[in-house]
Tab-separated table of C-alpha atoms and ligand atoms in Angstrom:
chain	number	residue	atom	x	y	z
P	16	MET	CA	-85.561	23.835	29.173
P	17	ALA	CA	-82.866	25.963	27.699
P	18	ASP	CA	-82.404	29.507	28.746
P	19	THR	CA	-82.668	30.319	24.886
P	20	THR	CA	-83.749	28.458	21.955
P	21	LEU	CA	-82.578	30.016	18.419
P	22	THR	CA	-84.495	28.588	15.544
P	23	VAL	CA	-82.980	29.178	12.259
P	24	ARG	CA	-85.096	29.227	8.997
P	25	ALA	CA	-83.050	27.824	6.168
P	26	ASP	CA	-86.024	27.893	4.051
P	27	ALA	CA	-86.862	31.655	4.414
P	28	PRO	CA	-83.505	33.243	2.836
P	29	ILE	CA	-83.294	37.319	3.336
P	30	GLY	CA	-80.767	38.199	0.736
P	31	THR	CA	-77.152	38.150	0.365
P	32	VAL	CA	-74.848	39.581	2.816
P	33	SER	CA	-72.585	41.761	0.347
P	34	PRO	CA	-68.683	41.863	1.361
P	35	ARG	CA	-69.340	45.877	1.310
P	36	LEU	CA	-71.306	45.577	4.616
P	37	TYR	CA	-68.038	44.877	5.957
P	38	GLY	CA	-66.281	47.695	4.700
P	39	HIS	CA	-63.992	50.336	6.702
P	40	PHE	CA	-63.237	54.060	6.805
P	41	ALA	CA	-59.790	55.384	6.524
P	42	GLU	CA	-59.357	59.353	7.061
P	43	HIS	CA	-56.634	61.379	7.129
P	44	LEU	CA	-57.407	62.011	10.798
P	45	GLY	CA	-55.309	61.477	13.914
P	46	ARG	CA	-53.074	58.548	13.150
P	47	CYS	CA	-55.169	56.771	11.057
P	48	CYS	CA	-53.886	57.077	7.764
P	49	TYR	CA	-50.488	58.739	8.666
P	50	ASP	CA	-48.604	56.302	11.320
P	51	GLY	CA	-51.503	53.843	11.560
P	52	LEU	CA	-51.410	52.682	7.944
P	53	TRP	CA	-48.531	54.680	6.118
P	54	VAL	CA	-45.183	55.056	7.814
P	55	GLY	CA	-43.759	56.120	4.343
P	56	LEU	CA	-41.278	54.704	1.767
P	57	ASP	CA	-38.184	55.570	3.742
P	58	ALA	CA	-39.302	54.324	7.123
P	59	THR	CA	-36.415	52.181	8.549
P	60	ASN	CA	-37.796	51.744	12.192
P	61	ILE	CA	-41.015	49.961	11.212
P	62	PRO	CA	-41.366	46.910	8.767
P	63	HIS	CA	-43.450	48.079	5.634
P	64	ARG	CA	-44.436	47.163	2.355
P	65	GLU	CA	-44.298	49.871	-0.060
P	66	GLY	CA	-44.591	52.659	2.808
P	67	PHE	CA	-47.666	50.524	4.456
P	68	ARG	CA	-47.001	48.953	7.940
P	69	THR	CA	-46.395	44.984	7.346
P	70	ASP	CA	-48.214	44.087	10.290
P	71	VAL	CA	-51.373	46.047	9.852
P	72	LEU	CA	-51.430	45.176	6.115
P	73	GLU	CA	-51.434	41.647	7.533
P	74	ALA	CA	-54.118	42.082	9.868
P	75	LEU	CA	-56.330	43.952	7.967
P	76	ARG	CA	-55.983	41.459	5.193
P	77	ALA	CA	-57.161	38.447	7.496
P	78	MET	CA	-59.993	40.766	9.150
P	79	PRO	CA	-60.987	40.757	6.197
P	80	THR	CA	-61.311	44.383	4.420
P	81	PRO	CA	-63.264	44.227	1.356
P	82	LEU	CA	-64.305	47.721	0.932
P	83	LEU	CA	-62.208	51.004	1.971
P	84	ARG	CA	-63.394	54.529	1.968
P	85	TRP	CA	-60.722	57.521	1.946
P	86	PRO	CA	-59.586	60.377	2.445
P	87	GLY	CA	-62.323	61.529	4.659
P	88	GLY	CA	-64.788	62.266	6.349
P	89	CYS	CA	-64.721	66.108	6.910
P	90	TYR	CA	-61.095	65.949	5.269
P	91	ALA	CA	-62.514	65.049	2.060
P	92	ASP	CA	-64.195	68.492	1.567
P	93	HIS	CA	-60.907	70.150	1.810
P	94	TYR	CA	-58.975	67.617	-0.112
P	95	HIS	CA	-57.575	68.352	-3.626
P	96	TRP	CA	-56.440	65.211	-5.445
P	97	ARG	CA	-53.489	66.788	-7.442
P	98	ASP	CA	-51.877	67.420	-4.327
P	99	GLY	CA	-51.389	63.758	-3.808
P	100	VAL	CA	-50.085	62.419	-7.328
P	101	GLY	CA	-46.692	62.840	-8.684
P	102	PRO	CA	-43.295	62.839	-7.087
P	103	PRO	CA	-43.493	62.526	-3.612
P	104	ALA	CA	-40.698	65.080	-2.884
P	105	GLU	CA	-42.934	67.621	-5.185
P	106	ARG	CA	-45.949	67.349	-3.548
P	107	PRO	CA	-47.471	70.481	-1.675
P	108	ARG	CA	-47.428	70.735	2.226
P	109	ARG	CA	-51.056	71.506	2.981
P	110	LEU	CA	-52.985	72.300	6.015
P	111	GLY	CA	-54.878	68.808	6.777
P	112	MET	CA	-58.267	69.665	8.332
P	113	SER	CA	-60.999	67.511	9.989
P	114	CYS	CA	-63.171	67.552	13.029
P	115	ASP	CA	-61.137	70.421	14.715
P	116	LEU	CA	-57.661	69.056	14.167
P	117	GLN	CA	-55.274	70.834	11.832
P	118	VAL	CA	-51.994	68.745	10.864
P	119	GLU	CA	-49.099	69.288	8.240
P	120	ASP	CA	-49.814	67.146	5.638
P	121	ASP	CA	-47.041	66.225	2.930
P	122	ASN	CA	-49.714	64.441	1.026
P	123	GLY	CA	-47.262	61.263	1.038
P	124	LEU	CA	-50.426	59.140	0.848
P	125	GLY	CA	-52.298	60.039	-2.283
P	126	THR	CA	-54.382	58.324	-4.759
P	127	HIS	CA	-51.756	55.848	-6.139
P	128	GLU	CA	-50.655	54.940	-2.773
P	129	PHE	CA	-54.296	54.335	-1.395
P	130	LEU	CA	-55.269	52.524	-4.614
P	131	ARG	CA	-51.896	50.382	-3.902
P	132	LEU	CA	-53.325	49.626	-0.157
P	133	CYS	CA	-56.703	48.552	-1.604
P	134	ALA	CA	-55.137	46.109	-3.859
P	135	LEU	CA	-52.887	44.815	-1.072
P	136	LEU	CA	-55.829	44.473	0.927
P	137	GLY	CA	-58.005	42.986	-1.623
P	138	ALA	CA	-60.379	45.884	-0.897
P	139	GLU	CA	-62.952	47.653	-3.224
P	140	PRO	CA	-61.898	51.186	-3.281
P	141	TYR	CA	-64.419	54.175	-2.474
P	142	LEU	CA	-63.220	57.719	-3.048
P	143	ALA	CA	-65.096	60.614	-1.345
P	144	GLY	CA	-64.860	63.858	-3.202
P	145	ASN	CA	-64.713	67.373	-2.402
P	146	MET	CA	-67.867	69.498	-2.560
P	147	GLY	CA	-67.006	71.839	0.100
P	148	THR	CA	-63.817	73.493	-1.433
P	149	GLY	CA	-63.807	71.888	-4.827
P	150	SER	CA	-65.674	71.861	-8.256
P	151	PRO	CA	-67.537	69.562	-10.282
P	152	GLN	CA	-64.436	69.680	-12.851
P	153	GLU	CA	-61.974	69.050	-10.269
P	154	LEU	CA	-64.176	65.943	-9.267
P	155	CYS	CA	-64.529	65.035	-12.944
P	156	ASP	CA	-61.052	65.304	-13.571
P	157	TRP	CA	-60.186	62.684	-10.695
P	158	LEU	CA	-62.703	60.352	-11.966
P	159	GLU	CA	-61.274	60.811	-15.249
P	160	TYR	CA	-57.615	60.406	-14.122
P	161	CYS	CA	-58.755	56.904	-12.196
P	162	ASN	CA	-60.966	55.478	-14.514
P	163	THR	CA	-60.455	56.787	-18.357
P	164	PRO	CA	-59.261	53.834	-20.585
P	165	LEU	CA	-58.771	56.514	-23.230
P	166	ASP	CA	-55.710	58.227	-24.129
P	167	THR	CA	-56.110	61.786	-22.523
P	168	THR	CA	-53.874	64.113	-20.788
P	169	LEU	CA	-55.228	63.038	-17.636
P	170	SER	CA	-54.416	59.192	-18.289
P	171	ARG	CA	-51.158	60.203	-19.593
P	172	LEU	CA	-50.333	61.571	-16.559
P	173	ARG	CA	-51.912	58.457	-14.764
P	174	ALA	CA	-49.167	56.399	-16.529
P	175	ALA	CA	-46.548	58.754	-15.899
P	176	ASN	CA	-47.344	58.332	-12.319
P	177	GLY	CA	-47.085	54.445	-12.584
P	178	ALA	CA	-50.381	53.209	-13.642
P	179	PRO	CA	-50.906	52.840	-17.174
P	180	SER	CA	-54.180	50.960	-16.819
P	181	PRO	CA	-57.353	52.516	-15.448
P	182	PHE	CA	-58.056	51.848	-11.726
P	183	GLY	CA	-61.531	51.251	-12.317
P	184	VAL	CA	-62.585	52.875	-8.897
P	185	PRO	CA	-66.636	52.026	-8.294
P	186	LEU	CA	-67.852	54.093	-5.539
P	187	TRP	CA	-67.642	57.861	-5.636
P	188	GLY	CA	-68.856	60.191	-2.747
P	189	VAL	CA	-70.203	63.479	-3.767
P	190	GLY	CA	-69.035	65.374	-0.600
P	191	ASN	CA	-69.365	64.321	3.117
P	192	GLU	CA	-71.649	65.527	5.626
P	193	ASN	CA	-72.300	68.602	3.596
P	194	TRP	CA	-75.115	69.360	6.210
P	195	GLY	CA	-72.508	70.262	8.605
P	196	CYS	CA	-68.275	70.436	8.012
P	197	GLY	CA	-68.925	69.732	4.271
P	198	GLY	CA	-70.462	73.196	3.682
P	199	ASN	CA	-73.299	73.545	6.033
P	200	TYR	CA	-75.788	73.416	3.060
P	201	ASP	CA	-79.328	73.086	3.607
P	202	ALA	CA	-80.998	69.721	2.275
P	203	ALA	CA	-82.491	71.478	-1.095
P	204	SER	CA	-79.374	73.498	-1.866
P	205	TYR	CA	-77.295	70.550	-1.739
P	206	ALA	CA	-79.674	68.534	-3.691
P	207	ARG	CA	-79.288	71.131	-6.422
P	208	GLU	CA	-75.498	71.204	-6.241
P	209	TYR	CA	-75.607	67.191	-6.165
P	210	ARG	CA	-77.653	67.204	-9.379
P	211	ARG	CA	-74.815	69.434	-11.216
P	212	TYR	CA	-71.824	67.124	-9.869
P	213	ALA	CA	-73.714	63.987	-10.554
P	214	THR	CA	-74.844	64.838	-14.150
P	215	MET	CA	-71.299	65.855	-15.168
P	216	LEU	CA	-69.675	62.914	-13.327
P	217	ARG	CA	-71.899	60.336	-15.103
P	218	HIS	CA	-70.987	61.776	-18.451
P	219	VAL	CA	-67.003	61.075	-17.218
P	220	ASP	CA	-67.890	57.375	-16.246
P	221	PRO	CA	-71.385	56.140	-16.673
P	222	HIS	CA	-70.514	53.049	-14.661
P	223	ALA	CA	-69.414	54.893	-11.603
P	224	GLU	CA	-71.479	54.262	-8.562
P	225	LEU	CA	-72.536	57.923	-7.069
P	226	VAL	CA	-73.231	58.484	-3.428
P	227	ALA	CA	-75.232	61.173	-2.290
P	228	CYS	CA	-74.669	62.653	1.387
P	229	GLY	CA	-77.637	62.081	3.209
P	230	TYR	CA	-78.400	62.854	7.315
P	231	GLU	CA	-81.205	62.486	9.307
P	232	ASP	CA	-84.950	61.576	8.297
P	233	ASP	CA	-86.106	64.937	7.119
P	234	TRP	CA	-82.757	65.955	5.251
P	235	ASN	CA	-83.276	62.546	3.482
P	236	ALA	CA	-86.726	63.131	2.457
P	237	GLU	CA	-86.048	66.644	1.151
P	238	LEU	CA	-82.916	65.797	-0.578
P	239	LEU	CA	-84.849	62.966	-2.606
P	240	ALA	CA	-87.752	65.213	-3.217
P	241	THR	CA	-86.018	68.066	-4.521
P	242	LEU	CA	-84.060	65.718	-6.739
P	243	GLY	CA	-87.503	64.707	-8.076
P	244	ASN	CA	-87.271	63.202	-11.716
P	245	ARG	CA	-83.285	63.074	-11.274
P	246	LEU	CA	-83.332	60.147	-8.732
P	247	HIS	CA	-81.702	58.191	-11.587
P	248	LEU	CA	-78.466	60.132	-10.621
P	249	VAL	CA	-78.106	58.341	-7.008
P	250	ASP	CA	-76.885	54.874	-6.630
P	251	HIS	CA	-76.622	55.033	-2.888
P	252	LEU	CA	-77.801	57.476	-0.289
P	253	SER	CA	-74.934	57.891	2.562
P	254	ILE	CA	-76.018	57.902	6.257
P	255	HIS	CA	-73.609	58.144	9.495
P	256	HIS	CA	-74.670	56.478	12.564
P	257	TYR	CA	-72.402	56.863	15.890
P	258	TRP	CA	-73.302	55.758	19.155
P	259	SER	CA	-72.674	58.226	21.911
P	260	HIS	CA	-74.846	57.210	25.023
P	261	GLY	CA	-72.764	54.424	26.657
P	262	GLY	CA	-70.962	56.495	29.255
P	263	PRO	CA	-67.241	56.596	29.667
P	264	GLU	CA	-65.147	54.024	27.244
P	265	LEU	CA	-63.657	52.197	30.393
P	266	ASP	CA	-65.267	53.006	33.383
P	267	PHE	CA	-68.974	52.743	32.267
P	268	ASP	CA	-71.391	51.379	34.687
P	269	ASP	CA	-74.201	48.666	34.300
P	270	ALA	CA	-76.901	51.099	33.018
P	271	ASP	CA	-74.280	52.284	30.404
P	272	TYR	CA	-73.427	48.858	29.294
P	273	TYR	CA	-76.800	48.305	28.453
P	274	ALA	CA	-77.526	51.643	26.955
P	275	LEU	CA	-74.550	51.111	24.415
P	276	LEU	CA	-75.574	47.715	23.389
P	277	ALA	CA	-79.251	49.144	22.804
P	278	GLU	CA	-78.036	52.127	20.779
P	279	ALA	CA	-76.162	49.767	18.679
P	280	ALA	CA	-79.232	47.910	18.032
P	281	GLU	CA	-81.021	50.667	17.029
P	282	THR	CA	-78.964	51.282	14.028
P	283	GLU	CA	-81.213	48.869	12.344
P	284	ALA	CA	-84.158	51.055	12.940
P	285	PHE	CA	-82.395	54.014	11.098
P	286	VAL	CA	-81.680	51.871	8.156
P	287	VAL	CA	-85.406	50.766	8.125
P	288	ARG	CA	-86.530	54.355	8.215
P	289	THR	CA	-84.141	55.360	5.645
P	290	ALA	CA	-85.194	52.687	3.281
P	291	ALA	CA	-88.818	53.829	3.649
P	292	ILE	CA	-88.053	57.302	2.789
P	293	ILE	CA	-86.291	56.041	-0.095
P	294	GLU	CA	-89.252	53.773	-1.203
P	295	ASP	CA	-91.527	56.740	-0.787
P	296	ALA	CA	-89.495	59.066	-3.019
P	297	THR	CA	-88.729	56.596	-5.692
P	298	GLY	CA	-91.965	54.648	-5.495
P	299	GLY	CA	-89.912	51.478	-5.945
P	300	ARG	CA	-88.992	52.351	-9.631
P	301	ARG	CA	-85.171	53.054	-8.764
P	302	ARG	CA	-82.984	51.069	-6.423
P	303	ILE	CA	-80.927	53.363	-4.368
P	304	GLY	CA	-78.903	51.653	-1.677
P	305	ILE	CA	-78.247	52.791	1.820
P	306	ALA	CA	-74.277	53.532	2.331
P	307	LEU	CA	-73.993	53.544	6.231
P	308	ASP	CA	-70.640	55.436	5.365
P	309	GLU	CA	-69.640	55.712	8.956
P	310	TRP	CA	-70.542	53.667	12.073
P	311	GLY	CA	-69.547	52.465	15.595
P	312	VAL	CA	-68.903	54.105	18.990
P	313	TRP	CA	-67.928	57.512	19.585
P	314	HIS	CA	-67.172	57.830	23.335
P	315	PRO	CA	-67.292	60.899	25.305
P	316	GLU	CA	-63.259	61.159	26.084
P	317	VAL	CA	-62.682	61.900	22.305
P	318	ARG	CA	-65.841	63.914	21.423
P	319	THR	CA	-66.684	67.408	21.199
P	320	TRP	CA	-70.407	66.806	20.899
P	321	GLY	CA	-73.317	64.782	22.364
P	322	PRO	CA	-73.887	63.638	25.816
P	323	GLY	CA	-71.740	62.409	28.487
P	324	ALA	CA	-70.082	64.571	31.321
P	325	THR	CA	-66.847	62.710	31.271
P	326	ALA	CA	-63.468	64.692	30.967
P	327	ARG	CA	-62.516	65.186	27.527
P	328	ARG	CA	-58.746	63.666	26.773
P	329	ALA	CA	-56.428	66.577	25.772
P	330	PRO	CA	-55.660	66.750	22.996
P	331	VAL	CA	-58.452	64.869	21.350
P	332	THR	CA	-56.730	62.526	18.854
P	333	TYR	CA	-59.828	60.597	18.137
P	334	GLU	CA	-57.896	57.630	19.912
P	335	GLN	CA	-60.299	55.707	22.309
P	336	ALA	CA	-60.144	52.266	24.336
P	337	GLY	CA	-61.717	49.544	22.659
P	338	THR	CA	-63.244	47.243	24.946
P	339	LEU	CA	-64.990	43.924	24.749
P	340	ARG	CA	-68.424	45.987	25.265
P	341	ASP	CA	-67.791	47.654	22.005
P	342	ALA	CA	-67.219	44.468	20.311
P	343	LEU	CA	-70.324	43.289	21.199
P	344	ALA	CA	-71.977	46.374	20.260
P	345	ALA	CA	-70.544	45.916	16.604
P	346	ALA	CA	-71.806	42.301	16.601
P	347	ILE	CA	-75.259	43.601	17.454
P	348	ALA	CA	-75.251	45.990	14.790
P	349	LEU	CA	-74.154	43.450	12.197
P	350	GLU	CA	-77.100	41.301	13.190
P	351	GLY	CA	-79.397	44.236	11.787
P	352	PHE	CA	-77.059	44.765	8.855
P	353	HIS	CA	-77.744	41.195	7.980
P	354	ARG	CA	-81.171	41.294	8.249
P	355	GLN	CA	-81.369	44.586	6.309
P	356	CYS	CA	-79.203	43.415	3.444
P	357	ALA	CA	-81.716	44.114	0.686
P	358	THR	CA	-81.617	47.749	1.254
P	359	LEU	CA	-78.399	48.182	2.986
P	360	SER	CA	-75.848	48.334	0.048
P	361	LEU	CA	-72.576	49.168	2.306
P	362	ALA	CA	-71.420	49.844	5.702
P	363	ASN	CA	-68.157	51.377	6.766
P	364	LEU	CA	-66.735	50.910	10.388
P	365	ALA	CA	-64.908	54.188	11.411
P	366	GLN	CA	-62.265	54.205	11.438
P	367	ILE	CA	-59.759	51.574	10.328
P	368	VAL	CA	-56.438	52.219	12.349
P	369	ASN	CA	-56.152	54.241	15.750
P	370	VAL	CA	-59.174	56.209	15.460
P	371	LEU	CA	-62.688	55.924	17.191
P	372	HIS	CA	-64.030	52.141	17.053
P	373	ALA	CA	-60.555	50.911	15.314
P	374	PRO	CA	-60.120	47.365	14.652
P	375	VAL	CA	-56.557	47.698	14.855
P	376	MET	CA	-54.132	49.972	17.083
P	377	THR	CA	-50.709	51.253	16.731
P	378	ASP	CA	-48.153	52.662	19.201
P	379	GLY	CA	-44.656	52.884	17.626
P	380	ALA	CA	-43.593	49.522	16.402
P	381	ALA	CA	-46.340	47.903	18.679
P	382	MET	CA	-49.482	46.655	17.099
P	383	TRP	CA	-52.435	45.154	18.609
P	384	LEU	CA	-56.107	43.907	17.709
P	385	THR	CA	-58.968	45.309	19.508
P	386	PRO	CA	-61.787	43.057	20.697
P	387	THR	CA	-63.599	44.500	17.767
P	388	TYR	CA	-61.047	43.057	15.384
P	389	HIS	CA	-61.623	39.810	16.522
P	390	ALA	CA	-65.408	40.082	16.399
P	391	LEU	CA	-65.190	41.082	12.689
P	392	ARG	CA	-63.038	38.033	11.936
P	393	LEU	CA	-65.614	35.764	13.762
P	394	HIS	CA	-67.958	37.285	10.990
P	395	ALA	CA	-65.938	36.340	8.118
P	396	PRO	CA	-67.999	33.103	7.204
P	397	HIS	CA	-71.209	35.676	6.773
P	398	LEU	CA	-69.538	37.648	3.862
P	399	GLY	CA	-71.245	37.022	0.623
P	400	ALA	CA	-73.428	33.979	2.204
P	401	THR	CA	-77.262	34.199	2.277
P	402	ALA	CA	-78.977	35.684	5.442
P	403	LEU	CA	-81.441	33.642	7.040
P	404	PRO	CA	-84.022	34.712	9.816
P	405	VAL	CA	-83.580	33.547	13.421
P	406	ALA	CA	-86.154	33.316	15.745
P	407	GLY	CA	-85.679	33.420	19.409
P	408	ASP	CA	-87.644	32.183	22.289
P	409	GLY	CA	-86.856	31.852	26.291
P	410	PRO	CA	-87.060	33.084	29.510
P	411	LEU	CA	-83.439	34.541	29.845
P	412	VAL	CA	-84.252	38.425	29.203
P	413	LEU	CA	-82.326	41.803	29.887
P	414	PRO	CA	-83.338	44.122	32.474
P	415	ASP	CA	-85.642	45.803	30.098
P	416	GLY	CA	-87.428	42.695	29.043
P	417	SER	CA	-85.943	42.122	25.613
P	418	ALA	CA	-83.952	38.962	24.868
P	419	ALA	CA	-80.657	38.161	26.176
P	420	VAL	CA	-79.394	36.091	23.311
P	421	THR	CA	-79.718	37.140	19.933
P	422	ALA	CA	-78.181	36.001	16.784
P	423	THR	CA	-77.819	36.098	12.883
P	424	ALA	CA	-77.166	33.199	10.515
P	425	THR	CA	-76.177	32.551	6.987
P	426	SER	CA	-75.583	29.806	4.463
P	427	GLY	CA	-72.813	29.797	2.356
P	428	ASP	CA	-70.351	27.333	0.280
P	429	ARG	CA	-69.040	26.038	3.597
P	430	GLY	CA	-72.272	25.393	5.330
P	431	LEU	CA	-73.976	27.424	7.935
P	432	ALA	CA	-72.735	29.775	10.309
P	433	VAL	CA	-74.755	31.592	13.235
P	434	THR	CA	-73.178	34.238	15.349
P	435	LEU	CA	-74.788	34.764	18.568
P	436	VAL	CA	-74.601	37.367	21.185
P	437	ASN	CA	-75.433	37.115	25.043
P	438	ARG	CA	-75.859	40.620	25.878
P	439	HIS	CA	-76.550	39.536	29.548
P	440	LEU	CA	-74.077	41.393	32.019
P	441	ASP	CA	-73.793	38.468	34.267
P	442	ARG	CA	-75.755	35.435	33.325
P	443	SER	CA	-74.665	32.662	31.244
P	444	ALA	CA	-76.983	30.914	28.803
P	445	ASP	CA	-77.619	27.324	28.109
P	446	VAL	CA	-78.519	27.890	24.462
P	447	CYS	CA	-80.614	25.290	22.236
P	448	LEU	CA	-79.818	26.006	18.250
P	449	VAL	CA	-82.333	24.600	15.984
P	450	VAL	CA	-81.608	24.289	12.266
P	451	PRO	CA	-84.438	22.104	10.953
P	452	GLU	CA	-82.978	19.644	8.121
P	453	VAL	CA	-79.475	20.663	8.413
P	454	ALA	CA	-76.766	17.876	9.424
P	455	GLY	CA	-73.261	18.025	9.817
P	456	ASP	CA	-70.574	18.626	12.342
P	457	ALA	CA	-70.679	21.865	14.409
P	458	GLY	CA	-67.650	23.691	15.895
P	459	ALA	CA	-67.487	27.502	17.572
P	460	ALA	CA	-65.339	30.064	18.796
P	461	VAL	CA	-66.345	32.542	21.545
P	462	LEU	CA	-65.160	35.996	22.374
P	463	THR	CA	-65.490	37.178	26.095
P	464	ALA	CA	-63.340	37.978	28.935
P	465	ASP	CA	-63.876	38.260	32.766
P	466	THR	CA	-65.590	41.779	32.359
P	467	PRO	CA	-66.874	43.731	29.365
P	468	ARG	CA	-64.486	46.358	30.124
P	469	ALA	CA	-61.522	44.520	29.194
P	470	VAL	CA	-59.276	45.818	26.465
P	471	ASN	CA	-56.365	44.611	24.576
P	472	SER	CA	-53.127	46.689	24.433
P	473	ALA	CA	-49.568	47.147	23.870
P	474	ASP	CA	-48.574	45.432	27.011
P	475	ASP	CA	-51.495	43.013	27.166
P	476	PRO	CA	-52.610	42.194	23.356
P	477	GLU	CA	-54.006	39.008	24.141
P	478	ARG	CA	-56.533	39.804	26.966
P	479	VAL	CA	-59.597	39.259	24.762
P	480	VAL	CA	-59.098	36.618	21.882
P	481	PRO	CA	-61.461	33.957	20.624
P	482	ALA	CA	-61.465	30.521	22.566
P	483	VAL	CA	-63.170	27.498	21.235
P	484	LEU	CA	-66.392	26.980	22.404
P	485	GLU	CA	-67.913	23.412	22.932
P	486	VAL	CA	-70.974	22.535	20.990
P	487	ARG	CA	-72.725	19.327	21.480
P	488	ALA	CA	-75.410	17.552	18.996
P	489	ASP	CA	-78.872	17.159	20.671
P	490	GLY	CA	-80.530	15.409	18.236
P	491	PRO	CA	-81.442	15.687	14.326
P	492	GLY	CA	-81.156	19.350	13.440
P	493	ARG	CA	-80.219	20.815	17.021
P	494	TRP	CA	-77.071	21.774	18.778
P	495	ARG	CA	-76.675	22.813	22.258
P	496	LEU	CA	-73.997	25.209	23.887
P	497	ALA	CA	-73.168	27.384	26.788
P	498	MET	CA	-72.769	31.018	26.199
P	499	PRO	CA	-70.946	32.959	28.876
P	500	PRO	CA	-72.331	36.449	30.073
P	501	HIS	CA	-71.242	39.426	27.837
P	502	ALA	CA	-69.903	37.341	25.180
P	503	MET	CA	-70.323	36.476	21.346
P	504	ALA	CA	-69.683	33.173	19.559
P	505	THR	CA	-69.948	32.035	16.042
P	506	VAL	CA	-71.099	28.225	15.320
P	507	ARG	CA	-70.249	26.693	12.187
P	508	ILE	CA	-72.159	23.786	11.049
P	509	GLY	CA	-71.071	21.740	7.788
P	510	PRO	CA	-68.239	20.333	6.070
P	511	ALA	CA	-65.743	22.919	7.073
P	512	ALA	CA	-66.852	23.178	10.761
Y	52	LIG	O1	-65.186	60.022	11.569
Y	52	LIG	C1	-64.862	61.207	12.186
Y	52	LIG	C2	-65.578	62.079	11.532
Y	52	LIG	O2	-67.071	61.875	11.776
Y	52	LIG	C3	-65.755	62.448	9.981
Y	52	LIG	O3	-64.754	63.034	9.576
Y	52	LIG	C4	-67.065	63.060	9.729
Y	52	LIG	O4	-67.300	62.574	8.566
Y	52	LIG	C5	-67.922	62.515	10.882
Y	52	LIG	O5	-68.431	63.585	11.535
């Protein structure tokens, strides 16, 4: 008998896994935007394309990066878009502020540069507007500047700055964390302010998808209740979810290991609760998607809030070690995203380079990929495919009695893909994969290491990389594979396997 039997229900599709569920977040914070992505047009020591690091661009394209949110974060509620357009030498030098950091900000990476980055990456752009120190007029102007096809002073300015055609930016956030860094609003005051912004933005571009700032359950319910009969002004409700209960980034104990994975799994429950609040407020008459705008692990070494007695690194640059454990946590969260793809409209891992749960790290000329990068890349077959339910059964369980091996499956143009996680710290799992009525060749790649504390680094960039995993046919519609402990793998079945 197998340790775990996973049965994929190809006859009971859940919905489409929008590529937007694999979005990313780039904030002007620490070395994410400046240094990590942008080295500037004049950089001579780092190969770049139009100011963006070539090595990072290539990695992010391959990951892939279908959606990118910018410029914040808390930074967004101080940001004035006009500072970042026009000749770079004439752009003002501002105080860049986010998360208790202050930097000298030369605005070299502005709207045109960011939208060029999105074009190079094949990413949909998502701009976060300023409600903290901005105005409805300023945000309407940014929307007009980016999206109007008409001949106006702002579109002429856009053309003069190199973009005669509209950018057609689809997604617009109305503030960020306005319950906190974005102005310390209460839910009802934010709702009234949102109504004003959204009404005016809709006049400028009725097709722009507007994202309202959500928070926890009570805020979300009050926000939507206050919007009342104006819910048509909301396309997406933004929530953020950072995991903070996993102990130290590297030197975690076994209980911490399981705590982080459990916290990652609970992300799904937050999405489910938020969906119920939306359903309650709309009566099912309007679709408001859930935008999980920021998610991932935020370790105590780089945190000024939350649990954990670990000494904080000084100064806090928001750079943390990304271990195999973090990659497994991401894979577990993605299982939930697939299951909730009918209500979760987008999700952005925080953040894309050098900050928090980053898939890519840089140090001077060096660049390396974290285990989370490889986890995301192993999920690539799921983008745009149809999510299918997976039922698990078998004796292998974690200390809390929950299943050790879990999985998500999708069916797409190139066959079936199943991504499995063996959460068990030290037990390998003999897995039987059952997909009734499905035939084809199977192949798999696995991501693991001798310890879940393993990291990649500039000196050892390939310590945690995918490897081939053997998959054996075990009769019609059945396959067998051995999952190592603390590991994830993607099995592909079909012509492209
Ligand atoms: O991602 C770092 C910060 O986390 C963002 O600026 C803010 O939105 C959140 O609190």
